Short mmCIF file of C-alpha atoms in Angstrom, two decimals:
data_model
loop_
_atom_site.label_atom_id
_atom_site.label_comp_id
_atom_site.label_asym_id
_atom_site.label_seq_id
_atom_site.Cartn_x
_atom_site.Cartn_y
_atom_site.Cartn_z
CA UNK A 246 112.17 93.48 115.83
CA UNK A 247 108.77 94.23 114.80
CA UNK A 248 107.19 97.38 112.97
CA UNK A 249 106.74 99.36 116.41
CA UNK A 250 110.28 99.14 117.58
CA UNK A 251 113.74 100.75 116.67
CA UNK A 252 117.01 99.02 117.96
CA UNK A 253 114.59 97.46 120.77
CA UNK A 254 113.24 100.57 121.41
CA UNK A 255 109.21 101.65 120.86
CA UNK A 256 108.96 104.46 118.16
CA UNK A 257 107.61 107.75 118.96
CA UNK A 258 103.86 107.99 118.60
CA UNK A 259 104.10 110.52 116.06
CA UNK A 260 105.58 107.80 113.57
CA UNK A 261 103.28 105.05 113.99
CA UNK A 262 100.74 106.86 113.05
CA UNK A 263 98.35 105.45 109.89
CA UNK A 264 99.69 108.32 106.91
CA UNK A 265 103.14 108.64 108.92
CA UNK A 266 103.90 105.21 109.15
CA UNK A 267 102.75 103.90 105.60
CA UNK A 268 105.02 106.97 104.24
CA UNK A 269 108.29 106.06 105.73
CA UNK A 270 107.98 102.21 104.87
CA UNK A 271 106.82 103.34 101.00
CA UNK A 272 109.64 103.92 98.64
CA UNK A 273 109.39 103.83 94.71
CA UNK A 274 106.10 103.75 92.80
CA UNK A 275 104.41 103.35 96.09
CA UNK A 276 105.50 106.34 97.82
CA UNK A 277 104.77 108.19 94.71
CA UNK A 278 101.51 106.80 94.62
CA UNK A 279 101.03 107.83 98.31
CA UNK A 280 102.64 111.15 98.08
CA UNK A 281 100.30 112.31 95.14
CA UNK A 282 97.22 111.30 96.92
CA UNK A 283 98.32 113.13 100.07
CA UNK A 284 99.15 116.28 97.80
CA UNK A 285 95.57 116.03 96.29
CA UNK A 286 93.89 115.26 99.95
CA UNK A 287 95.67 118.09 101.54
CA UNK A 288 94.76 120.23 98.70
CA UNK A 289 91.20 119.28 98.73
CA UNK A 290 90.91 119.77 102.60
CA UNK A 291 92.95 122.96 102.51
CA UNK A 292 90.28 124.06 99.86
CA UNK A 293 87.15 123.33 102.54
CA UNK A 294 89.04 125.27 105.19
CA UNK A 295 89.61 128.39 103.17
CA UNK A 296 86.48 128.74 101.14
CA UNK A 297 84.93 131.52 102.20
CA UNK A 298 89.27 133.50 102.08
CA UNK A 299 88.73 131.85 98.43
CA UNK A 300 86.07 131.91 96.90
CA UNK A 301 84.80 135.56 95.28
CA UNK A 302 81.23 135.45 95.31
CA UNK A 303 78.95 133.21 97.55
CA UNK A 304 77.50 129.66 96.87
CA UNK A 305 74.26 131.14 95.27
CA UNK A 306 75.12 134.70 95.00
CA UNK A 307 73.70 135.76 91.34
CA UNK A 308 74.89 139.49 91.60
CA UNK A 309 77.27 142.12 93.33
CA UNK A 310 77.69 146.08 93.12
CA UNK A 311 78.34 146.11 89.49
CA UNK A 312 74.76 144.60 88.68
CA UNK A 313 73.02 141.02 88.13
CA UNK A 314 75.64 138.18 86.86
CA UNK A 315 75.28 137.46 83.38
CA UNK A 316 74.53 133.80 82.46
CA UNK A 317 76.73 131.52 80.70
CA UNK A 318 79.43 133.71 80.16
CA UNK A 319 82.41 132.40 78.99
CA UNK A 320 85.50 132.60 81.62
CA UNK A 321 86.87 136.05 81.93
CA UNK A 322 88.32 138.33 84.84
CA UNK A 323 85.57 138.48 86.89
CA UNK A 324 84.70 135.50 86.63
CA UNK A 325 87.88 132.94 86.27
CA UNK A 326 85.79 130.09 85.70
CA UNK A 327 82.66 131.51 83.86
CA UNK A 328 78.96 131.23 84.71
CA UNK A 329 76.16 128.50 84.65
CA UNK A 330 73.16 128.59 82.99
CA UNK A 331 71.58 130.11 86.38
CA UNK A 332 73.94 133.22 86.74
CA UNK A 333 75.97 131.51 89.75
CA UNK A 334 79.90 131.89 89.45
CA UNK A 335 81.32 128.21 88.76
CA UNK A 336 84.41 128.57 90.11
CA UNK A 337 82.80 129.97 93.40
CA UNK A 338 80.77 126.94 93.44
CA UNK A 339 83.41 124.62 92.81
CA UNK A 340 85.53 125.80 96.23
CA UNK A 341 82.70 125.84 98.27
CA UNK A 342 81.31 122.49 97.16
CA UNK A 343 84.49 121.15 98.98
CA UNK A 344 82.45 122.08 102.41
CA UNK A 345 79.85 120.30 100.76
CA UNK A 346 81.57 117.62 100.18
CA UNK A 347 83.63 117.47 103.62
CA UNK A 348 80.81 117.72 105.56
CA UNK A 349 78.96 114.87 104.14
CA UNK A 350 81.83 112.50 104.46
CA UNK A 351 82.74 113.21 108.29
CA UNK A 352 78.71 113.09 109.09
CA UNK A 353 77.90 109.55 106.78
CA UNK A 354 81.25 108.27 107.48
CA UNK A 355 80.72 109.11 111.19
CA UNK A 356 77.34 106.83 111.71
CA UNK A 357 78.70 104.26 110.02
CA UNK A 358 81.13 103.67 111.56
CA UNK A 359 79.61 104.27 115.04
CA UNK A 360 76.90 101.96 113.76
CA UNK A 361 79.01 99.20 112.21
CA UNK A 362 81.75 98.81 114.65
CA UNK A 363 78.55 98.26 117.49
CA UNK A 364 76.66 95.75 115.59
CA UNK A 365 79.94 93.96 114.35
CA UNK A 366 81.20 93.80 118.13
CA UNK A 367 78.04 91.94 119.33
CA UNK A 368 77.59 90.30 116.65
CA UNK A 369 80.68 88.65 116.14
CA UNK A 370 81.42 88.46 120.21
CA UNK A 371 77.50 86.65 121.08
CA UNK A 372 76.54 84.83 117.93
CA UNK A 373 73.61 83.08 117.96
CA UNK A 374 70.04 83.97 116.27
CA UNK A 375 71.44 87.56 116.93
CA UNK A 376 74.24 86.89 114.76
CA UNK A 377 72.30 84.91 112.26
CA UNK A 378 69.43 88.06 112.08
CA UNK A 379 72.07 90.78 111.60
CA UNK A 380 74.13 88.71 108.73
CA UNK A 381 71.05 88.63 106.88
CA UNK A 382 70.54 91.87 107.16
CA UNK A 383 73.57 93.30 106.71
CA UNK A 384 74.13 90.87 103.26
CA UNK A 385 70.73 91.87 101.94
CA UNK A 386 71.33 95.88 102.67
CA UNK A 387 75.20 95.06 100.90
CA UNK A 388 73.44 92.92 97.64
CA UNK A 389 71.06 95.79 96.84
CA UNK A 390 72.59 98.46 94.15
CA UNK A 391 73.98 101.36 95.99
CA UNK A 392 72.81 103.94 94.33
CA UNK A 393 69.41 103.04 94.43
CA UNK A 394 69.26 102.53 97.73
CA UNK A 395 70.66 105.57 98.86
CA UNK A 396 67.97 107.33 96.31
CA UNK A 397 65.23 105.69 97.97
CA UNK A 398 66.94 106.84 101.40
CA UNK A 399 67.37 110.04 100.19
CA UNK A 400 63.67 110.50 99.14
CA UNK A 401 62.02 109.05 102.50
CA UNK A 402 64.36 111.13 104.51
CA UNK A 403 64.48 114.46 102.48
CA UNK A 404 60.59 114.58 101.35
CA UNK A 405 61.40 117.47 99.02
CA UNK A 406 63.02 119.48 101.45
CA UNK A 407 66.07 121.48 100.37
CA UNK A 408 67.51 123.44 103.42
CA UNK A 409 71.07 122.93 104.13
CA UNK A 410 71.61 120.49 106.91
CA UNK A 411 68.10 118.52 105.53
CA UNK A 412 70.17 118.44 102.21
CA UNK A 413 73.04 117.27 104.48
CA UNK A 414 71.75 115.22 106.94
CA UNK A 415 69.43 113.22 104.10
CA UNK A 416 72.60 112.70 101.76
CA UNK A 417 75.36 111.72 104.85
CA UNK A 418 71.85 108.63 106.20
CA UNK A 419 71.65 107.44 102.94
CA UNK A 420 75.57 107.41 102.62
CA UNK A 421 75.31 106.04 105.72
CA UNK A 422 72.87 102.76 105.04
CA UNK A 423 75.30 101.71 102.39
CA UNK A 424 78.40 101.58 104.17
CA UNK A 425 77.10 100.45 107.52
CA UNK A 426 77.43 96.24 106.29
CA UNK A 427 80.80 97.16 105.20
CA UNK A 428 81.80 97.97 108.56
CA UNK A 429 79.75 95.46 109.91
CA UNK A 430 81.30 92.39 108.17
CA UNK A 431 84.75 93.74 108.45
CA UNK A 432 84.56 94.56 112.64
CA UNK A 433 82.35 90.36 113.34
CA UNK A 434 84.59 89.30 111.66
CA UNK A 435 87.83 90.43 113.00
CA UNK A 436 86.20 89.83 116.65
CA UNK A 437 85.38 86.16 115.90
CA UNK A 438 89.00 85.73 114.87
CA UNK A 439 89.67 87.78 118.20
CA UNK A 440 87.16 85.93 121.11
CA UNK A 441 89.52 83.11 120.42
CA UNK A 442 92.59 84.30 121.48
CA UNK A 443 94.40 83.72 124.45
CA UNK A 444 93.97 87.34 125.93
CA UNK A 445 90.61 86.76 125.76
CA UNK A 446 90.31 83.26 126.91
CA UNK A 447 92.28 84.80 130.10
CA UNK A 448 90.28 87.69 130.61
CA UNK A 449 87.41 85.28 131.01
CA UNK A 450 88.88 83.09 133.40
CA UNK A 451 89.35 86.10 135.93
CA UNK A 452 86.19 87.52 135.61
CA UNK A 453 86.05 90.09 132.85
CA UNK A 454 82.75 90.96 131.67
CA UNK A 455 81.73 91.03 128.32
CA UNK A 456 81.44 94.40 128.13
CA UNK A 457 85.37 95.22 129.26
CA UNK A 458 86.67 92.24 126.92
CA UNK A 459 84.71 93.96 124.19
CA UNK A 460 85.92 97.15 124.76
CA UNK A 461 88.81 97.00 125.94
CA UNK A 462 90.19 93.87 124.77
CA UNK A 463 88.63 93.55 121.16
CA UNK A 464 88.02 96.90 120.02
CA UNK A 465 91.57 97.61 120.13
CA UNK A 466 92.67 95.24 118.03
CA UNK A 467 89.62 94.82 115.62
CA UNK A 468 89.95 98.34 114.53
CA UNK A 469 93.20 98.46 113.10
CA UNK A 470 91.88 98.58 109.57
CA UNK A 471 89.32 101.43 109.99
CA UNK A 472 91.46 104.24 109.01
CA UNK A 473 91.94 102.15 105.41
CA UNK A 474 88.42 101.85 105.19
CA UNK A 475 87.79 105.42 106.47
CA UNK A 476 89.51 106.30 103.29
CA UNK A 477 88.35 104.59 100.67
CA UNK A 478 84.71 104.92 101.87
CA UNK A 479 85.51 109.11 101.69
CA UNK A 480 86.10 108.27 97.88
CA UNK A 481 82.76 106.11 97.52
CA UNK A 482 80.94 109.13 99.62
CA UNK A 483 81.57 111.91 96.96
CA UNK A 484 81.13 109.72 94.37
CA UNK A 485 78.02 108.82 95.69
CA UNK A 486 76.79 112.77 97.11
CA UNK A 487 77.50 113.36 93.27
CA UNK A 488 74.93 110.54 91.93
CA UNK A 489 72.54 111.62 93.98
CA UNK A 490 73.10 115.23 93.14
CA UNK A 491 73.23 114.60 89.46
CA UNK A 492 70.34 112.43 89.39
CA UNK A 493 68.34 115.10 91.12
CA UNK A 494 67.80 113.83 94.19
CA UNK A 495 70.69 116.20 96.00
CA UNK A 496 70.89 119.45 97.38
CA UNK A 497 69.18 122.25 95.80
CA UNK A 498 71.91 125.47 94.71
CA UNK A 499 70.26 127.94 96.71
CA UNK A 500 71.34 125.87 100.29
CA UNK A 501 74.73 124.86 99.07
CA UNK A 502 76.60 123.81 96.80
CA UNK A 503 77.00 120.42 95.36
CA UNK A 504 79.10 119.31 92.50
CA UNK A 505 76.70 116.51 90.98
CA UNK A 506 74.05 119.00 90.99
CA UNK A 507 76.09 121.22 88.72
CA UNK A 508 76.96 118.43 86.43
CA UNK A 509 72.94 117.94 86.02
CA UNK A 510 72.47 121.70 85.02
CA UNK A 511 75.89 121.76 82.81
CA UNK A 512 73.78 119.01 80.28
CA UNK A 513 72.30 120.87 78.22
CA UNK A 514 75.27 123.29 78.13
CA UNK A 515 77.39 120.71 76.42
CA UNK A 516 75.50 120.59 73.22
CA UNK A 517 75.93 123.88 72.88
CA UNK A 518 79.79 124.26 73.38
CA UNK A 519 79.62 125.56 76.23
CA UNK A 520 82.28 123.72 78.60
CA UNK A 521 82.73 124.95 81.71
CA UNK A 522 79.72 124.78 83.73
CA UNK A 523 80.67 120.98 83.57
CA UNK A 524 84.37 120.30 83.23
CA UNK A 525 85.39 121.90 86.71
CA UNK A 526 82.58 120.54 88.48
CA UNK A 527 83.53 117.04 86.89
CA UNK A 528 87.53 117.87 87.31
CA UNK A 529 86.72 118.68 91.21
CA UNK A 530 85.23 115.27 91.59
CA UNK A 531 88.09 113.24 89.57
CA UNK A 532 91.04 114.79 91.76
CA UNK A 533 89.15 114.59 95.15
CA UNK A 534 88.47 111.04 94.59
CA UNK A 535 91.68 110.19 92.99
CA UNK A 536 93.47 111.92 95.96
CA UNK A 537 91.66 109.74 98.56
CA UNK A 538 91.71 106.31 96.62
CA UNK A 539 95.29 106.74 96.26
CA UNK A 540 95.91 107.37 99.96
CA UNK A 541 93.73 104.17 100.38
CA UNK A 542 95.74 102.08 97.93
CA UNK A 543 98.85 102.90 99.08
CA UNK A 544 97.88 102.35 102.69
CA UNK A 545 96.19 98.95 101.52
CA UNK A 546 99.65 98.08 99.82
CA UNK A 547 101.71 98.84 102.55
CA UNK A 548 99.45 96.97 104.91
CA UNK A 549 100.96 93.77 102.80
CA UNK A 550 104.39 92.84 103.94
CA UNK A 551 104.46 90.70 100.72
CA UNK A 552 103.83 94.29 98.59
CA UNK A 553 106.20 95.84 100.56
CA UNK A 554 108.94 93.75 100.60
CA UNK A 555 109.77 95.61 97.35
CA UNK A 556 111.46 98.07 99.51
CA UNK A 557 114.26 95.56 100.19
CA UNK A 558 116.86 94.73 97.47
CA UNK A 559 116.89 91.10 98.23
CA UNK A 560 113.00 91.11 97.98
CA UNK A 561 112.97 90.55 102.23
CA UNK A 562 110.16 91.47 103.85
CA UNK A 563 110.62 93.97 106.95
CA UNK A 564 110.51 91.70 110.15
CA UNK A 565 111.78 88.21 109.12
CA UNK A 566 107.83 87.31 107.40
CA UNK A 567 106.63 86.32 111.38
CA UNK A 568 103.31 84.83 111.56
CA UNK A 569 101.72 87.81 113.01
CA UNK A 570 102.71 89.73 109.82
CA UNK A 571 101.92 87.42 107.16
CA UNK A 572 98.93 89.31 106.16
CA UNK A 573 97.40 92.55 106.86
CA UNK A 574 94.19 92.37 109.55
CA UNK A 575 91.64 92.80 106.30
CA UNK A 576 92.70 89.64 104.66
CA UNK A 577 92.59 88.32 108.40
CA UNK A 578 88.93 89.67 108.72
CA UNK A 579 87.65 88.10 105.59
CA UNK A 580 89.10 84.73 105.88
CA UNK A 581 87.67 84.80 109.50
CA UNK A 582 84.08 85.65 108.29
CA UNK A 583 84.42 82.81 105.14
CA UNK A 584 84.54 80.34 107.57
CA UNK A 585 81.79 81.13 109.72
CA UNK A 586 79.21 82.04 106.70
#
């Protein structure tokens, strides 16, 4: 009986789903782990959704009918969280930085993915100098620091500009250019492990093109790990929206708000004891990311029948070990793409 079935019988859709299913097979430390990054993921979405139910003020709103906000000023009751050094109310900009924040990730995460899973598929399916050309590529884009890259990225794209969806749209391309090998590698190889299957040795012999094998016969099953990726590339997205932010090179206050651009301004504040125009800017980006790399981690985990054969007493893995779930389709996907590097 395999993962999918229940007394010979195929489980509702609804439980084989990517959260769903790594919850019910979690138990312990792992489910704990899982269940506290779902908490902080839920929150953090929940937070995007409701921003403008809320938050009091307005991203870069600096005054309301009592007068002009004061800077700096300590927390208080108009102001829960305080001010920064600009007049803007932090906590204001903390809850809508989570739209920020969400919007980048769906928009880089987005082309990547389209991007990666198209040039992995040919790629990996045609080889050849077009495989050859896009492995170089793709390793030189993935050897070059990160950060720097998506600086330069952000510069050529941005040009100074500052309006929202330039702010946006700049940030989520150079997100983008990073994480596009990562996808890439991950999808050629997977569909070089893949071409050589029987299913796709038949659909050859009666006639398939390449295009339906590829799409309907190897996308399929070459995706499988995208939803782990999806999350831990969310994680590296914000961290990465927030380097570019706090090295200056983000999205200017009066278009929206951005967390690593408030940890830029909050420097010289912490000299001078004043803490928070930069701990709940900094707090907002440790739970957000610690909520989505502990989904991730758990879902990489559980992916392992050998990690989570823990939920056995005997120390059996669920489904008798079978070849097919020996290891998880990553581990598959790397070995795959060692041995044709």
């Amino acid at each position: 009986m395999n993962a999918t079935t229940v007394s010979g019988r195929k489980q509702p859709l609804i439980y084989r789903l990517p959260v769903i299913s790594h919850f019910r097979k979690s138990i312990g430390l792992q489910r704990g782990m899982l269940v506290t990054g779902l908490v902080l993921t839920i929150a953090f979405l929940l937070t995007t959704v409701l921003a403008p139910v809320i938050a009091p003020y307005g991203y870069s709103q600096l005054s309301d009918a009592s007068g002009t906000f004061p800077a700096q000023q300590a927390p208080s009751g108009n102001h829960i969280l305080g001010t920064t050094v600009g007049g803007y109310d932090v906590f204001s900009r903390v809850i809508w930085g989570s739209q920020t924040a969400v919007v980048v990730i769906v928009v880089a995460v987005a082309m990547s993915i389209f991007l990666g899973v198209a040039l992995g598929l040919l790629s990996g399916y045609f080889g050849g100098w077009l495989d050859r050309v896009l492995v170089v590529i793709a390793d030189a884009i993935y050897a070059f620091p990160s950060l720097l890259l998506a600086i330069v990225m952000s510069i050529v794209i941005s040009r100074g500009q500052s309006s929202f969806w330039g702010g946006i749209l700049a940030c989520s391309f150079a997100i983008a250019v990073v994480f596009v090998p990562q996808y890439f590698r991950v999808i050629r190889a997977e569909t070089i492990r893949l071409k050589a299957e029987p299913f796709v040795e038949s659909a050859k012999v009666v006639g398939a093109s390449s295009i339906r094998i590829m799409g309907r016969h190897i996308f399929k099953n070459a995706t499988r790990t995208l939803p782990l990726i999806f999350t831990l590339n969310a994680s590296e997205a914000i961290l990465t929206l927030a380097g570019l932010g706090f090295l200056g090179f983000g999205i200017e206050p009066s278009s929206a708000a951005e967390w690593g651009f408030d940890l830029n301004k909050a420097m010289a504040d912490a000299s001078s004891g004043i803490w928070w125009t930069g701990v709940f800017p900094g707090a907002a980006i440790v739970l957000t990311v610690l909520g989505l790399t502990l989904v991730g981690e758990s879902m990489n985990d559980l992916n392992d029948p050998r990690l989570r054969g823990r939920k056995s007493a005997g120390g059996k893995v669920p489904g008798g070990g079978g070849g097919s779930d020996a290891r998880t389709g990553a581990q598959a996907a790397l070995e795959a793409e060692a041995r044709t590097l």
